[in-house]
CSV table of C-alpha atoms in Angstrom, one decimal:
chain,number,residue,atom,x,y,z
A,1400,MET,CA,4.0,70.6,54.6
A,1401,VAL,CA,6.0,70.5,51.4
A,1402,THR,CA,4.1,70.9,48.0
A,1403,ARG,CA,5.4,68.8,45.2
A,1404,ILE,CA,5.4,70.5,41.8
A,1405,ALA,CA,6.3,69.0,38.4
A,1406,VAL,CA,8.1,71.6,36.3
A,1407,LEU,CA,8.2,71.3,32.5
A,1408,GLY,CA,10.6,73.5,30.7
A,1409,SER,CA,13.7,73.8,28.5
A,1410,TYR,CA,17.1,72.7,29.7
A,1411,ASN,CA,18.2,76.3,30.4
A,1412,PHE,CA,15.0,77.2,32.3
A,1413,ILE,CA,15.4,74.1,34.5
A,1414,GLU,CA,19.0,74.8,35.2
A,1415,ARG,CA,18.1,78.4,36.2
A,1416,LEU,CA,15.3,77.1,38.4
A,1417,LYS,CA,17.6,74.8,40.3
A,1418,HIS,CA,19.5,77.8,41.6
A,1419,LEU,CA,16.2,79.3,43.1
A,1420,GLU,CA,15.3,76.0,45.1
A,1421,VAL,CA,16.8,77.4,48.2
A,1422,GLU,CA,14.4,80.3,48.1
A,1423,LEU,CA,11.4,78.0,47.9
A,1424,PRO,CA,11.9,75.7,51.0
A,1425,SER,CA,8.1,74.7,51.0
A,1426,ILE,CA,8.1,73.5,47.4
A,1427,HIS,CA,9.8,70.3,46.1
A,1428,MET,CA,10.3,70.4,42.3
A,1429,ASP,CA,10.5,67.4,39.9
A,1430,TYR,CA,12.0,68.5,36.6
A,1431,TYR,CA,10.9,67.4,33.1
A,1432,ILE,CA,12.9,68.8,30.2
A,1433,TYR,CA,11.7,69.2,26.7
A,1434,LYS,CA,13.5,70.4,23.5
A,1435,THR,CA,10.4,72.1,21.9
A,1436,PRO,CA,7.2,73.1,23.6
A,1437,ILE,CA,5.1,70.6,21.7
A,1438,ASP,CA,7.2,67.8,23.4
A,1439,ALA,CA,5.3,68.5,26.6
A,1440,ILE,CA,2.4,66.5,25.2
A,1441,ALA,CA,4.5,63.3,25.4
A,1442,ILE,CA,5.8,64.2,28.9
A,1443,ILE,CA,2.4,64.6,30.7
A,1444,PRO,CA,1.8,60.8,30.8
A,1445,THR,CA,5.3,60.3,32.3
A,1446,ILE,CA,4.8,62.7,35.3
A,1447,LYS,CA,5.1,61.0,38.7
A,1448,PRO,CA,2.6,61.7,41.5
A,1449,CYS,CA,2.7,65.3,42.5
A,1450,ASP,CA,0.4,68.1,43.8
A,1451,ALA,CA,0.5,70.4,40.7
A,1452,ILE,CA,2.2,71.1,37.3
A,1453,PHE,CA,4.1,74.2,36.4
A,1454,PHE,CA,4.9,75.0,32.8
A,1455,SER,CA,7.8,77.4,31.8
A,1456,GLY,CA,5.5,79.2,29.3
A,1457,SER,CA,2.1,79.4,27.7
A,1458,LEU,CA,2.9,77.3,24.6
A,1459,PRO,CA,3.4,74.0,26.4
A,1460,TYR,CA,0.5,74.8,28.6
A,1461,VAL,CA,-1.8,75.2,25.6
A,1462,TYR,CA,-0.4,72.2,23.7
A,1463,THR,CA,-1.2,69.9,26.7
A,1464,LYS,CA,-4.8,71.3,27.2
A,1465,ASP,CA,-6.6,68.0,26.5
A,1466,ALA,CA,-4.2,65.9,28.7
A,1467,ARG,CA,-4.2,68.5,31.5
A,1468,GLU,CA,-8.0,68.5,31.7
A,1469,GLN,CA,-7.9,64.8,32.5
A,1470,LEU,CA,-5.6,65.2,35.5
A,1471,PRO,CA,-6.9,65.4,39.0
A,1472,ILE,CA,-4.4,68.1,40.0
A,1473,PRO,CA,-4.1,71.8,39.0
A,1474,SER,CA,-1.7,73.3,36.5
A,1475,HIS,CA,-0.2,76.7,35.9
A,1476,TYR,CA,2.3,78.5,33.7
A,1477,LEU,CA,4.8,81.3,33.7
A,1478,ARG,CA,3.3,84.2,31.9
A,1479,GLN,CA,5.5,86.3,29.6
A,1480,ASP,CA,4.5,89.6,30.9
A,1481,GLU,CA,5.8,93.2,30.4
A,1482,THR,CA,8.2,92.7,33.3
A,1483,ALA,CA,10.1,90.1,31.2
A,1484,ILE,CA,10.2,92.4,28.2
A,1485,ALA,CA,11.4,95.4,30.3
A,1486,THR,CA,14.0,93.3,32.0
A,1487,THR,CA,15.4,91.9,28.6
A,1488,LEU,CA,15.5,95.4,27.0
A,1489,LEU,CA,17.2,96.8,30.1
A,1490,SER,CA,19.8,94.0,29.9
A,1491,ILE,CA,20.5,94.8,26.3
A,1492,GLY,CA,20.9,98.5,27.1
A,1493,PHE,CA,23.5,97.8,29.7
A,1494,SER,CA,25.4,95.2,27.7
A,1495,SER,CA,25.4,96.7,24.2
A,1496,SER,CA,24.6,99.8,22.3
A,1497,ILE,CA,22.1,98.2,19.9
A,1498,PRO,CA,19.2,100.4,19.2
A,1499,VAL,CA,15.7,99.1,19.6
A,1500,SER,CA,15.1,99.4,15.9
A,1501,LYS,CA,17.9,96.8,15.3
A,1502,LEU,CA,16.2,94.1,17.4
A,1503,SER,CA,14.0,91.2,16.2
A,1504,ILE,CA,11.7,89.6,18.8
A,1505,ASP,CA,9.3,86.6,18.7
A,1506,LEU,CA,6.7,86.6,21.5
A,1507,ILE,CA,3.2,85.7,22.5
A,1508,GLU,CA,1.8,89.3,22.8
A,1509,PRO,CA,3.6,91.8,20.6
A,1510,GLN,CA,1.5,94.7,22.0
A,1511,SER,CA,3.4,94.2,25.3
A,1512,VAL,CA,6.5,95.6,23.7
A,1513,GLN,CA,4.7,98.7,22.6
A,1514,HIS,CA,3.3,99.2,26.1
A,1515,VAL,CA,6.8,99.0,27.6
A,1516,LEU,CA,8.3,101.4,25.2
A,1517,GLU,CA,5.4,103.8,25.7
A,1518,ASP,CA,5.8,103.7,29.4
A,1519,ILE,CA,9.4,104.7,29.2
A,1520,GLY,CA,8.7,107.4,26.6
A,1521,GLN,CA,10.5,105.5,23.8
A,1522,MET,CA,8.0,105.7,20.9
A,1523,ASP,CA,10.2,106.7,18.0
A,1524,GLU,CA,11.6,103.3,17.4
A,1525,TYR,CA,10.2,99.8,17.4
A,1526,PRO,CA,11.8,96.4,17.0
A,1527,PHE,CA,10.8,93.8,14.3
A,1528,MET,CA,8.3,91.5,15.9
A,1529,ILE,CA,6.6,88.2,15.1
A,1530,LYS,CA,3.7,86.8,17.0
A,1531,ILE,CA,4.0,83.1,18.1
A,1532,ASP,CA,1.0,80.9,19.1
A,1533,PRO,CA,0.3,77.2,19.3
A,1534,THR,CA,0.3,76.9,15.5
A,1535,PHE,CA,3.6,78.6,14.9
A,1536,ASP,CA,6.0,77.1,12.4
A,1537,LEU,CA,9.6,76.7,13.9
A,1538,LYS,CA,11.2,77.2,10.5
A,1539,GLU,CA,9.3,80.4,9.9
A,1540,VAL,CA,10.3,81.9,13.2
A,1541,VAL,CA,14.0,81.0,12.6
A,1542,ALA,CA,13.8,82.4,9.0
A,1543,PHE,CA,12.2,85.6,10.4
A,1544,HIS,CA,15.2,86.4,12.6
A,1545,ALA,CA,17.9,85.0,10.2
A,1546,ASN,CA,16.7,87.0,7.1
A,1547,LEU,CA,16.6,90.2,9.1
A,1548,GLN,CA,20.2,89.8,10.3
A,1549,ARG,CA,21.5,88.6,6.9
A,1550,ASN,CA,19.8,91.6,5.2
A,1551,GLY,CA,21.4,94.0,7.8
A,1552,GLU,CA,18.1,95.2,9.1
A,1553,ALA,CA,18.5,93.6,12.5
A,1554,SER,CA,21.6,93.0,14.7
A,1555,LEU,CA,20.2,90.9,17.5
A,1556,ALA,CA,17.4,88.3,17.9
A,1557,ILE,CA,15.4,87.9,21.1
A,1558,THR,CA,13.6,84.6,21.3
A,1559,SER,CA,11.2,83.0,23.7
A,1560,ILE,CA,11.7,79.5,22.2
A,1561,HIS,CA,14.7,77.3,23.2
A,1562,ALA,CA,14.7,75.5,19.7
A,1563,VAL,CA,14.9,78.8,17.9
A,1564,TYR,CA,17.7,79.9,20.1
A,1565,GLN,CA,19.6,76.7,19.2
A,1566,HIS,CA,19.0,77.1,15.5
A,1567,LEU,CA,20.2,80.6,15.3
A,1568,ARG,CA,23.4,79.9,17.5
A,1569,GLU,CA,24.2,76.9,15.1
A,1570,ASN,CA,24.0,79.4,12.2
A,1571,ASN,CA,26.4,81.9,13.9
A,1572,LEU,CA,23.6,84.5,14.3
A,1573,SER,CA,23.3,86.9,17.3
A,1574,VAL,CA,20.6,85.8,19.6
A,1575,ILE,CA,19.6,86.0,23.3
A,1576,ARG,CA,16.8,84.4,25.3
A,1577,MET,CA,13.9,86.5,26.6
A,1578,ILE,CA,14.8,86.9,30.3
A,1579,ASP,CA,12.2,85.6,32.8
A,1580,PRO,CA,12.7,87.7,35.9
A,1581,LYS,CA,13.4,85.9,39.1
A,1582,SER,CA,10.5,87.5,40.8
A,1583,SER,CA,8.1,86.3,38.1
A,1584,ILE,CA,9.3,82.7,38.3
A,1585,ILE,CA,9.0,82.7,42.1
A,1586,LYS,CA,5.5,84.3,41.9
A,1587,GLY,CA,4.4,81.7,39.4
A,1588,LEU,CA,5.6,78.8,41.5
A,1589,GLU,CA,4.0,80.3,44.7
A,1590,GLU,CA,0.7,80.7,42.7
A,1591,THR,CA,0.9,77.1,41.7
A,1592,LYS,CA,1.5,76.0,45.3
A,1593,SER,CA,-1.6,78.0,46.4
A,1594,MET,CA,-3.6,76.3,43.6
A,1595,ALA,CA,-2.5,72.9,44.9
A,1596,LEU,CA,-3.3,73.7,48.5
A,1597,LEU,CA,-6.8,75.0,47.5
A,1598,ALA,CA,-7.5,71.8,45.5
A,1599,LYS,CA,-6.5,69.7,48.4
A,1600,SER,CA,-8.7,71.7,50.8
A,1601,GLN,CA,-11.6,71.4,48.4
A,1602,SER,CA,-11.1,67.7,47.9
A,1603,ALA,CA,-11.0,67.1,51.7
A,1604,LYS,CA,-14.6,68.6,52.2
A,1605,ILE,CA,-17.2,66.2,53.4
A,1606,ALA,CA,-19.5,64.5,50.9
A,1607,VAL,CA,-22.7,62.8,52.0
A,1608,GLY,CA,-24.6,60.6,49.5
A,1609,PHE,CA,-28.0,59.0,49.2
A,1610,ILE,CA,-28.9,56.0,47.2
A,1611,GLN,CA,-32.6,55.3,46.8
A,1612,THR,CA,-34.2,52.3,45.2
A,1613,ASN,CA,-37.7,52.0,43.7
A,1614,ASP,CA,-40.5,49.7,44.7
A,1615,ASP,CA,-39.0,49.1,48.2
A,1616,LYS,CA,-36.3,46.9,46.7
A,1617,LEU,CA,-33.2,46.4,48.7
A,1618,ILE,CA,-29.6,46.8,47.5
A,1619,SER,CA,-27.3,43.9,48.2
A,1620,ASP,CA,-24.4,44.4,50.6
A,1621,ASP,CA,-22.1,43.4,47.8
A,1622,THR,CA,-23.3,46.2,45.5
A,1623,LEU,CA,-23.2,48.7,48.3
A,1624,LYS,CA,-19.5,47.6,49.1
A,1625,LYS,CA,-18.5,48.0,45.4
A,1626,ILE,CA,-20.0,51.5,45.2
A,1627,SER,CA,-18.6,52.7,48.5
A,1628,SER,CA,-15.2,51.2,47.9
A,1629,SER,CA,-14.9,53.1,44.5
A,1630,ILE,CA,-15.2,56.4,46.5
A,1631,GLN,CA,-13.5,55.2,49.7
A,1632,ALA,CA,-16.8,55.7,51.5
A,1633,SER,CA,-18.6,54.1,54.5
A,1634,PHE,CA,-22.3,53.3,54.2
A,1635,THR,CA,-25.3,52.9,56.4
A,1636,LYS,CA,-29.0,52.1,55.8
A,1637,SER,CA,-31.1,55.1,56.6
A,1638,GLU,CA,-34.6,53.9,55.7
A,1639,LYS,CA,-36.1,50.8,54.0
A,1640,ASP,CA,-35.1,52.0,50.5
A,1641,LEU,CA,-32.6,54.7,51.4
A,1642,TYR,CA,-28.9,54.3,52.0
A,1643,MET,CA,-26.3,56.9,53.1
A,1644,LEU,CA,-22.7,57.2,52.1
A,1645,TYR,CA,-19.9,59.2,53.8
A,1646,SER,CA,-16.9,60.2,51.6
A,1647,THR,CA,-14.9,63.3,50.6
A,1648,GLN,CA,-15.6,65.8,47.8
A,1649,GLY,CA,-12.4,64.8,46.0
A,1650,ASP,CA,-13.3,61.1,45.8
A,1651,VAL,CA,-16.9,61.8,44.6
A,1652,GLN,CA,-15.7,64.3,41.9
A,1653,LYS,CA,-13.2,61.6,40.6
A,1654,ALA,CA,-16.1,59.2,40.4
A,1655,PHE,CA,-18.0,61.6,38.2
A,1656,VAL,CA,-15.0,62.5,36.1
A,1657,ASN,CA,-14.2,58.8,35.5
A,1658,ASN,CA,-17.8,58.0,34.9
A,1659,TYR,CA,-18.3,55.5,37.7
A,1660,ILE,CA,-21.9,56.4,37.7
A,1661,ASP,CA,-22.8,54.0,34.8
A,1662,THR,CA,-21.1,51.2,36.6
A,1663,TRP,CA,-23.1,51.8,39.8
A,1664,PHE,CA,-26.3,51.7,37.8
A,1665,GLU,CA,-25.3,48.5,36.2
A,1666,LEU,CA,-24.5,46.8,39.5
A,1667,SER,CA,-28.1,47.1,40.6
A,1668,SER,CA,-31.0,45.0,39.3
A,1669,SER,CA,-33.4,47.9,39.9
A,1670,PRO,CA,-33.2,51.5,39.0
A,1671,LEU,CA,-31.3,53.8,41.5
A,1672,LYS,CA,-31.5,57.5,42.4
A,1673,ILE,CA,-28.2,58.8,43.6
A,1674,ALA,CA,-27.6,62.3,45.2
A,1675,PHE,CA,-24.5,63.8,46.8
A,1676,GLY,CA,-24.1,66.9,48.9
A,1677,PHE,CA,-20.8,68.8,49.7
A,1678,GLY,CA,-20.3,70.8,52.8
A,1679,LYS,CA,-17.8,71.9,55.5
A,1680,THR,CA,-19.8,69.9,58.1
A,1681,VAL,CA,-21.7,66.7,58.0
A,1682,VAL,CA,-24.9,68.5,58.7
A,1683,GLU,CA,-24.4,70.9,55.8
A,1684,ALA,CA,-23.5,68.1,53.4
A,1685,THR,CA,-26.4,65.9,54.5
A,1686,LYS,CA,-28.8,68.8,53.9
A,1687,ASN,CA,-27.5,69.4,50.4
A,1688,ALA,CA,-27.6,65.7,49.6
A,1689,LYS,CA,-31.3,65.6,50.7
A,1690,ASP,CA,-32.1,68.6,48.5
A,1691,ALA,CA,-30.2,67.0,45.6
A,1692,LEU,CA,-32.3,63.8,46.0
A,1693,THR,CA,-35.4,65.7,45.1
A,1694,TYR,CA,-34.1,66.4,41.6
A,1695,THR,CA,-33.2,62.8,40.8
A,1696,THR,CA,-35.1,60.4,38.5
A,1697,GLU,CA,-34.4,56.8,37.8
A,1698,ASN,CA,-30.8,56.0,37.1
A,1699,SER,CA,-29.7,59.6,37.4
A,1700,ALA,CA,-27.4,61.4,39.9
A,1701,TYR,CA,-27.2,65.0,41.1
A,1702,VAL,CA,-24.8,67.0,43.3
A,1703,ILE,CA,-25.4,70.1,45.4
A,1704,THR,CA,-22.2,71.8,46.3
A,1705,ASP,CA,-21.4,73.9,49.5
A,1706,THR,CA,-22.0,77.0,47.3
A,1707,LYS,CA,-25.4,75.8,46.4
A,1708,GLU,CA,-24.7,74.8,42.8
A,1709,LEU,CA,-26.7,72.0,41.4
A,1710,LEU,CA,-24.7,69.7,39.2
A,1711,GLY,CA,-26.3,67.0,37.0
A,1712,PRO,CA,-28.0,65.0,35.8
A,1713,PHE,CA,-25.1,62.5,35.7
A,1714,PRO,CA,-24.0,60.6,33.7
A,1715,ASN,CA,-25.7,62.6,30.9
A,1716,ASN,CA,-26.6,66.2,30.2
A,1717,GLN,CA,-24.5,67.6,33.0
A,1718,LYS,CA,-25.4,71.2,33.7
A,1719,LYS,CA,-24.6,73.7,36.5
A,1720,VAL,CA,-27.5,75.5,38.1
A,1721,HIS,CA,-27.1,78.1,40.8
A,1722,LEU,CA,-29.7,77.5,43.6
A,1723,LYS,CA,-28.8,80.9,45.2
A,1724,THR,CA,-27.4,84.1,43.9
A,1725,ASN,CA,-25.4,87.0,45.2
A,1726,GLU,CA,-25.7,89.0,42.0
A,1727,PRO,CA,-27.9,92.1,42.8
A,1728,LYS,CA,-29.5,92.2,39.4
A,1729,ILE,CA,-30.5,88.5,39.4
A,1730,ALA,CA,-31.6,88.8,43.0
A,1731,LYS,CA,-33.9,91.7,41.9
A,1732,LEU,CA,-35.2,89.6,39.0
A,1733,ALA,CA,-36.0,86.7,41.3
A,1734,LYS,CA,-37.8,88.9,43.8
A,1735,GLU,CA,-39.9,90.7,41.2
A,1736,THR,CA,-40.9,87.6,39.3
A,1737,THR,CA,-41.1,85.2,42.3
A,1738,LEU,CA,-39.1,82.7,40.3
A,1739,SER,CA,-36.4,80.7,42.1
A,1740,PRO,CA,-32.7,81.4,41.5
A,1741,ALA,CA,-32.5,77.8,40.1
A,1742,ASN,CA,-35.1,78.6,37.5
A,1743,ILE,CA,-33.4,81.9,36.6
A,1744,SER,CA,-30.1,80.1,36.3
A,1745,LYS,CA,-31.7,77.5,33.9
A,1746,ILE,CA,-33.2,80.2,31.8
A,1747,MET,CA,-29.9,81.9,31.5
A,1748,GLN,CA,-28.2,78.7,30.5
A,1749,PHE,CA,-31.0,78.1,28.0
A,1750,SER,CA,-30.3,81.6,26.5
A,1751,ARG,CA,-26.6,81.0,26.3
A,1752,SER,CA,-27.1,77.6,24.6
A,1753,ARG,CA,-29.0,79.0,21.7
A,1754,THR,CA,-27.8,80.5,18.4
A,1755,SER,CA,-31.0,82.6,18.2
A,1756,VAL,CA,-32.3,85.2,20.7
A,1757,GLU,CA,-35.8,84.3,19.8
A,1758,PHE,CA,-37.6,81.2,21.1
A,1759,THR,CA,-41.0,79.6,21.7
A,1760,ALA,CA,-42.6,78.2,24.9
A,1761,TYR,CA,-42.0,74.8,23.4
A,1762,ASP,CA,-38.3,75.4,23.1
A,1763,LEU,CA,-38.0,76.4,26.7
A,1764,GLU,CA,-40.2,73.5,27.8
A,1765,VAL,CA,-38.0,71.0,26.2
A,1766,TYR,CA,-34.9,72.5,27.7
A,1767,LEU,CA,-36.3,72.8,31.2
A,1768,GLN,CA,-38.0,69.4,31.0
A,1769,VAL,CA,-41.1,70.6,32.7
A,1770,SER,CA,-44.8,70.7,31.7
A,1771,ARG,CA,-46.2,73.2,29.2
A,1772,ARG,CA,-48.3,74.8,32.0
A,1773,THR,CA,-45.2,75.4,34.1
A,1774,THR,CA,-43.3,76.8,31.2
A,1775,GLU,CA,-46.1,79.2,30.4
A,1776,ARG,CA,-46.4,80.3,34.0
A,1777,ILE,CA,-42.6,81.1,34.0
A,1778,LEU,CA,-42.9,83.1,30.7
A,1779,LYS,CA,-46.0,85.0,32.0
A,1780,LYS,CA,-44.0,86.1,35.1
A,1781,LEU,CA,-41.1,87.2,32.9
A,1782,VAL,CA,-43.4,89.1,30.4
A,1783,ASP,CA,-45.4,90.8,33.2
A,1784,ASN,CA,-42.2,92.2,34.7
A,1785,ASP,CA,-40.8,93.2,31.3
A,1786,TYR,CA,-37.9,90.6,31.6
A,1787,ALA,CA,-39.2,89.0,28.4
A,1788,ARG,CA,-41.4,90.2,25.5
A,1789,ILE,CA,-43.4,88.7,22.7
A,1790,THR,CA,-41.8,89.6,19.4
A,1791,GLY,CA,-44.0,87.7,17.0
A,1792,GLU,CA,-45.7,84.3,16.3
A,1793,GLU,CA,-45.2,81.3,14.1
A,1794,MET,CA,-47.6,78.8,12.5
A,1795,THR,CA,-45.8,75.6,11.7
A,1796,TYR,CA,-49.0,73.5,11.4
A,1797,GLN,CA,-52.4,74.0,9.7
A,1798,GLN,CA,-54.7,73.9,12.8
A,1799,GLY,CA,-54.7,75.4,16.2
A,1800,ARG,CA,-53.4,78.7,17.6
A,1801,PRO,CA,-50.1,80.2,16.4
A,1802,ARG,CA,-47.1,80.0,18.8
A,1803,ALA,CA,-45.9,83.1,20.4
A,1804,ILE,CA,-42.2,84.0,19.8
A,1805,TYR,CA,-40.4,85.4,22.8
A,1806,GLU,CA,-37.2,87.2,23.5
A,1807,LEU,CA,-35.5,87.7,26.9
A,1808,ASN,CA,-35.0,91.2,28.1
A,1809,PHE,CA,-32.3,90.9,30.9
A,1810,PRO,CA,-28.5,90.1,30.9
A,1811,THR,CA,-27.8,86.3,30.7
A,1812,TYR,CA,-24.0,86.4,30.6
A,1813,LEU,CA,-23.5,87.2,34.3
């Protein structure tokens, strides 16, 4: 099966890539040319249906971050690595006698040049370098190269930006483009293809859903048809107040991304509980959906993935909670405290969400949305096993006992 990839790049990059098509028979490329990397922002909405997007560099990739994240397909970019720098310097060494100290280079990571020169034992001379990032000023980069040549400090400019190359050429200054090795380009496209195939396989996984009503009220067939058609699902009635949906992971994920959930709730005259499970088989997906249903409240939706991640509640306050763990340290913590991986995951997220390492039982209670008694039981298990400690107390009111102040004593960035 051929993978269709949209390629965004400069004219010269695209022309070079066309000569490599014959070496990539399983990839069909659609080309989109820009004059400057920031032009990629306007190109994204014009891209025709494809399996993935490949950018000729990191700048257009970064510029289009907001637009890319709204797309249902993966994207990748050609990294300017040390191989590109070494290839470019080697080419200059063969074609001219210009010393390294007479070169000026603009690039994403200047330290890469230092690494290459150190690797070949050339540490006595370094080129003039300027770092470029998404906020770079085109005129500033052009002036950097131009001034060095006009002052006699540099003899040749090496640029990663097509627009800089054009400006320097128009001013009769010596300039070459950074060479992207053929192997790096092919590797980047193959990686993009793999990302596309993985995304397709994930999207094709089975998704089983449950819709439950309150007070034994029925959902009309018209409402069920509208919900199921939005995710290309079939539906059956499982019990009096419970309905089952059969779809794919990709269609359900699109529904959450596009916030169809609010629309589903609006279609029903009574509150709904919605749960989905993903899995490689119908049995696995159904089991995950049933488990997800136990977390739902009125007009909320949860998902349990095939890797046992609990996502939700949708449409608001979406969190990711790990219901199982393969991390030895966390498994040890769960065993010693008898807390579930889900609760440990929530506590870790709670810690990462705070600007202070100290907290009260009330802070944790609000975050976990459980009772004070449950929160205190959790904290007692952590304190008893030295995974949390009391560091002080606070009295923010005139009567009653002061609140204990806690601090976690285990890694939360795993």
